[in-house]
PDB file of C-alpha atoms in Angstrom:
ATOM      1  CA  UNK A 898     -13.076  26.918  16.976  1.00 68.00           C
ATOM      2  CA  UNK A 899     -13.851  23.558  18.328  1.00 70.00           C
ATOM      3  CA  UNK A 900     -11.205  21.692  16.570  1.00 61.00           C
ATOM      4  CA  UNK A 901      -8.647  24.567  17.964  1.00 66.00           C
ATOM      5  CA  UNK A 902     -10.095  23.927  21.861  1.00 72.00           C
ATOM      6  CA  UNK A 903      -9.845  19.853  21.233  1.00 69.00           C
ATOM      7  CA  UNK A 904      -6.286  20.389  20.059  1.00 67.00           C
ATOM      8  CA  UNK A 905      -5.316  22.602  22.792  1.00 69.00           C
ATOM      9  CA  UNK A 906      -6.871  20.152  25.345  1.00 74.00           C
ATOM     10  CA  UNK A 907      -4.312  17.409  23.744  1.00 70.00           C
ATOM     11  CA  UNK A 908      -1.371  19.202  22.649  1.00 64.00           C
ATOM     12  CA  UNK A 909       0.079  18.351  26.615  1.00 67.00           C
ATOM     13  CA  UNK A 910      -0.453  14.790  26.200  1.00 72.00           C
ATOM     14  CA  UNK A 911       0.800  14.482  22.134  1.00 68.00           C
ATOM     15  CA  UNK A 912       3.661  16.900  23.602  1.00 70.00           C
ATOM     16  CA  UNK A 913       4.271  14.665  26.024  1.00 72.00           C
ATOM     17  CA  UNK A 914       4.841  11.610  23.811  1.00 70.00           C
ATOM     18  CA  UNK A 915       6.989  13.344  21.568  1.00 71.00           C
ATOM     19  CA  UNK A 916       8.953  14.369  24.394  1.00 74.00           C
ATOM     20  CA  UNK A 917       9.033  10.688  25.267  1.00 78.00           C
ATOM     21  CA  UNK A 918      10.712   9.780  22.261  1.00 76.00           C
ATOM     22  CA  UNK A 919      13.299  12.593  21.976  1.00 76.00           C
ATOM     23  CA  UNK A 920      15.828   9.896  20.544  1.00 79.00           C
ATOM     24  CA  UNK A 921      13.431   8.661  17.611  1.00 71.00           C
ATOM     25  CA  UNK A 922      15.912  10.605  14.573  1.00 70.00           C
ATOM     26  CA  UNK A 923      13.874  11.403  11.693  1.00 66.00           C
ATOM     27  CA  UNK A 924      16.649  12.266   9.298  1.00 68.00           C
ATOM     28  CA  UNK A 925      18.398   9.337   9.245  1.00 64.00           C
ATOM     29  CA  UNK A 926      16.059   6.976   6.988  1.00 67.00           C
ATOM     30  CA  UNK A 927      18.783   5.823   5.051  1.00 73.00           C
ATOM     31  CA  UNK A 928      18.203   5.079   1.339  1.00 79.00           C
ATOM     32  CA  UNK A 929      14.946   4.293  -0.160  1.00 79.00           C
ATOM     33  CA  UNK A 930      14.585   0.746  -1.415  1.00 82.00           C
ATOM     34  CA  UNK A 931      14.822  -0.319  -4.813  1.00 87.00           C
ATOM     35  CA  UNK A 932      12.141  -1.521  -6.443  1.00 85.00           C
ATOM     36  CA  UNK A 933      10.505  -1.906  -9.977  1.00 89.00           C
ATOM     37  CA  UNK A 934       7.352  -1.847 -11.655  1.00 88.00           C
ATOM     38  CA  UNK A 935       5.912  -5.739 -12.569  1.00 90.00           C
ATOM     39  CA  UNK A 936       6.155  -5.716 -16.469  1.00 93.00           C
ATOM     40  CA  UNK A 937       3.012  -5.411 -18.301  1.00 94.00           C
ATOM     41  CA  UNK A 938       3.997  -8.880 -20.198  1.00 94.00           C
ATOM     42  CA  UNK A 939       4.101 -10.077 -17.111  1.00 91.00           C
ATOM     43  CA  UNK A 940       1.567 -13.447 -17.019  1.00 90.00           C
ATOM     44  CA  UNK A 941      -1.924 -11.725 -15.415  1.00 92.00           C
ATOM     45  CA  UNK A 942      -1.359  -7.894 -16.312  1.00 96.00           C
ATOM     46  CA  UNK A 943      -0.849  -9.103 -20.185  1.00 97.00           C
ATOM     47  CA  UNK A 944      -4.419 -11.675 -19.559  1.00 97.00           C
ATOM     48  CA  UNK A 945      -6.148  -8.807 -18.288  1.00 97.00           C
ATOM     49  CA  UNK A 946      -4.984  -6.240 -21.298  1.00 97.00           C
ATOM     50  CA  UNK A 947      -5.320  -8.560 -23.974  1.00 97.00           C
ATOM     51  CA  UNK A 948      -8.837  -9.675 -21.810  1.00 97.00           C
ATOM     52  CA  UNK A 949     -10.339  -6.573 -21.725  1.00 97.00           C
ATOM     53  CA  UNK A 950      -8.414  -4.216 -24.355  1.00 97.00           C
ATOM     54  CA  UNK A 951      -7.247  -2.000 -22.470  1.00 97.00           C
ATOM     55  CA  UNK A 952      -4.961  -1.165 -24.603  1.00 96.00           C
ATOM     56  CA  UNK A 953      -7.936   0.228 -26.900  1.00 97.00           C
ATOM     57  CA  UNK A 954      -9.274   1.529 -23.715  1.00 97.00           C
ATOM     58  CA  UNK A 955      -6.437   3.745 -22.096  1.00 97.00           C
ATOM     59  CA  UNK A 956      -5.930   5.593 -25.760  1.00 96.00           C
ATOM     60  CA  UNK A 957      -2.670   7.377 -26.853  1.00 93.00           C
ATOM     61  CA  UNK A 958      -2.873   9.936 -25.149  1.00 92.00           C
ATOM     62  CA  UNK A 959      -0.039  10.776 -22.489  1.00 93.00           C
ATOM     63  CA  UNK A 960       0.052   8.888 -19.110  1.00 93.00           C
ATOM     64  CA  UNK A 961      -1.987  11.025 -17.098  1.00 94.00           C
ATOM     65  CA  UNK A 962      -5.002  10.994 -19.538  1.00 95.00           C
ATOM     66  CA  UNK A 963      -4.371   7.283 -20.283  1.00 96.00           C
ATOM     67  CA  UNK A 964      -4.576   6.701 -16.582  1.00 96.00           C
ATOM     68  CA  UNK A 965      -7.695   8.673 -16.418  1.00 97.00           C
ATOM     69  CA  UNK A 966      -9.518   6.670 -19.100  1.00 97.00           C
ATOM     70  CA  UNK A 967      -8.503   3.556 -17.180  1.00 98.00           C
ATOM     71  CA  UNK A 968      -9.648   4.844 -13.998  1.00 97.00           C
ATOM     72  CA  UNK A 969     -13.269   5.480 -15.896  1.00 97.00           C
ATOM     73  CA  UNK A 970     -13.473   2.155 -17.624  1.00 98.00           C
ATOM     74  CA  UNK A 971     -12.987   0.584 -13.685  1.00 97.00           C
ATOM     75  CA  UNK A 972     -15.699   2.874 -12.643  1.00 96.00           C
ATOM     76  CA  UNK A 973     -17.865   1.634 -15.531  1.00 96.00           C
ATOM     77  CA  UNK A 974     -16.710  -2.061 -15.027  1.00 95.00           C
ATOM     78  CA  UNK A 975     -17.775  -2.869 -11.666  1.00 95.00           C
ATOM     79  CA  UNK A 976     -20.278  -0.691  -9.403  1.00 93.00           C
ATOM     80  CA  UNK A 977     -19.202   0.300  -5.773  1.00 95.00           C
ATOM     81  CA  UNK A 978     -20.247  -1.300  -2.582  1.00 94.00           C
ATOM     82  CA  UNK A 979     -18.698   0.095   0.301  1.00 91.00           C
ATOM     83  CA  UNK A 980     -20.601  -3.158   2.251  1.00 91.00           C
ATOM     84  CA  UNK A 981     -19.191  -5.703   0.458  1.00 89.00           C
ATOM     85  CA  UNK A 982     -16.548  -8.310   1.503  1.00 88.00           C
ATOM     86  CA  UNK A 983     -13.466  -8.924  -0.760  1.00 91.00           C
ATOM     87  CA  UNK A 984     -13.113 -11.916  -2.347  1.00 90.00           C
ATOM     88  CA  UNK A 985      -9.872 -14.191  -2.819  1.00 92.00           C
ATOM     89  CA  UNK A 986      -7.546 -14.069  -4.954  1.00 92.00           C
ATOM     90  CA  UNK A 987      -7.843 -10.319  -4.922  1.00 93.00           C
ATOM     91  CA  UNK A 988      -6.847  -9.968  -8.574  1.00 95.00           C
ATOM     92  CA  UNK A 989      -8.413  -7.580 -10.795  1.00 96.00           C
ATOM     93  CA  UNK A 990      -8.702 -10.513 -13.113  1.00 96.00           C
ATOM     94  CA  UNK A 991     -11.078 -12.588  -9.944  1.00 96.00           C
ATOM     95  CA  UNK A 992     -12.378  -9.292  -8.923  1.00 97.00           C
ATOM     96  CA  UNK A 993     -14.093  -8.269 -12.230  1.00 97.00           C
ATOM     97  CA  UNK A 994     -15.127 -12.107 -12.382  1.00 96.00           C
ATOM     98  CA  UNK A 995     -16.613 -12.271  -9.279  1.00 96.00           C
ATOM     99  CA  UNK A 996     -18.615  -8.946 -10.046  1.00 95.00           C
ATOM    100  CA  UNK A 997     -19.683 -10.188 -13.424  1.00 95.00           C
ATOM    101  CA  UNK A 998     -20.875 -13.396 -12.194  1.00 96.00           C
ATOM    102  CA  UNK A 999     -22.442 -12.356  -8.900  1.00 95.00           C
ATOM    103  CA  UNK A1000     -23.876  -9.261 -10.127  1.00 94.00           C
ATOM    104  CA  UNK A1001     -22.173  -7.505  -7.374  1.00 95.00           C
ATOM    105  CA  UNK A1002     -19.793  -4.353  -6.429  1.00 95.00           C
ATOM    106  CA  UNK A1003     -16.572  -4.304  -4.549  1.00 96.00           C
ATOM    107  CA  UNK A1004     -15.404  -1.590  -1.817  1.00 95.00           C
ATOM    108  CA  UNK A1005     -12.758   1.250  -2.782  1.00 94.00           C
ATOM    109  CA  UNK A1006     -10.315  -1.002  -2.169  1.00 95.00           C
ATOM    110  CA  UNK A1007     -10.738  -3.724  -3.953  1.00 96.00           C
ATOM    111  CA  UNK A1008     -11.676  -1.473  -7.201  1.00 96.00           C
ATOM    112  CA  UNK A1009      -8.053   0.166  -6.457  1.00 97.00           C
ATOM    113  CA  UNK A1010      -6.368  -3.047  -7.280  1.00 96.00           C
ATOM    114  CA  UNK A1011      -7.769  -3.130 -10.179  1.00 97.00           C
ATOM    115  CA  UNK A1012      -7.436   0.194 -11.243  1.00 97.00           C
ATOM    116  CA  UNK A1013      -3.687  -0.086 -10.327  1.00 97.00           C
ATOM    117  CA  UNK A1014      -3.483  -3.158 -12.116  1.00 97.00           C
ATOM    118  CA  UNK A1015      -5.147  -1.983 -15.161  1.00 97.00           C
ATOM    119  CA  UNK A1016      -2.536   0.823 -15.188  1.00 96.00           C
ATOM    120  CA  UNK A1017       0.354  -1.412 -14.751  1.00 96.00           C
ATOM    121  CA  UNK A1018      -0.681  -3.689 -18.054  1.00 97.00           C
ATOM    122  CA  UNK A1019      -0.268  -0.740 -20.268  1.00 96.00           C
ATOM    123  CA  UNK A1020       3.560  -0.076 -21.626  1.00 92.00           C
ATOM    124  CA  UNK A1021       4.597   2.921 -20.553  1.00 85.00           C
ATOM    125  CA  UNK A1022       5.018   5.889 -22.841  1.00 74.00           C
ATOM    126  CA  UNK A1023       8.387   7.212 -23.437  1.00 60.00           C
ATOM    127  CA  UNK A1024       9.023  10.612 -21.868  1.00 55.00           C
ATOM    128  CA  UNK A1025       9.807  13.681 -23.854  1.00 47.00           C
ATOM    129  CA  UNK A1026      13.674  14.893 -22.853  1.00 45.00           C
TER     130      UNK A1026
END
């Protein structure tokens, strides 16, 4: 009920700004860019792999449970710490380092680059047709 009377109260003002901006044309974005995926042989994503087997560690199961089993072995790697600063380079390589060595955790963020970088060292699976 609260949340209803707080958007009521604004709704002139957000109305307002929209109105402001009457020109502002959603629908014409234009194409999405192109873009592609780093390759896993790529330099770092095959060190960290080979590094930590991850091959071994994602499974052969299809991408969504390999993806999962990544995403557990990062939450087994290195503990959270919302607190904590994030140390350069952020690379999952440094990243697990740096928590090894220091004995320390890394925010949500950090621990998302090296989920996503875990993920992007494993060859993809082909898909079913």
């Amino acid at each position: 009920k609260k949340l209803a009377e707080m958007a009521r109260a604004n709704g002139g003002r957000y109305l307002a700004l929209l109105r402001r901006y009457a020109a502002y044309d959603s629908g014409s974005a234009g194409e999405a860019p192109v873009f592609a995926y780093q390759s896993p042989d790529a330099g770092v994503l095959a060190e960290l792999r080979n590094t930590y087997k991850l091959d071994q560690v994602a499974g052969n199961g299809d991408e969504i449970s390999r993806a999962l089993n990544l995403m557990r072995w990062v939450h087994r790697a290195v503990k959270h710490d919302g607190a904590s600063s994030n140390p350069e380079p952020r690379n999952s390589l440094n990243l697990l380092k740096v928590c090894r060595e220091q004995g320390r955790g890394i925010n949500c963020r950090m621990m998302a680059i090296v989920l996503n970088e875990a993920c992007l060292s494993i060859p993809r699976t082909p898909t079913a047709t």
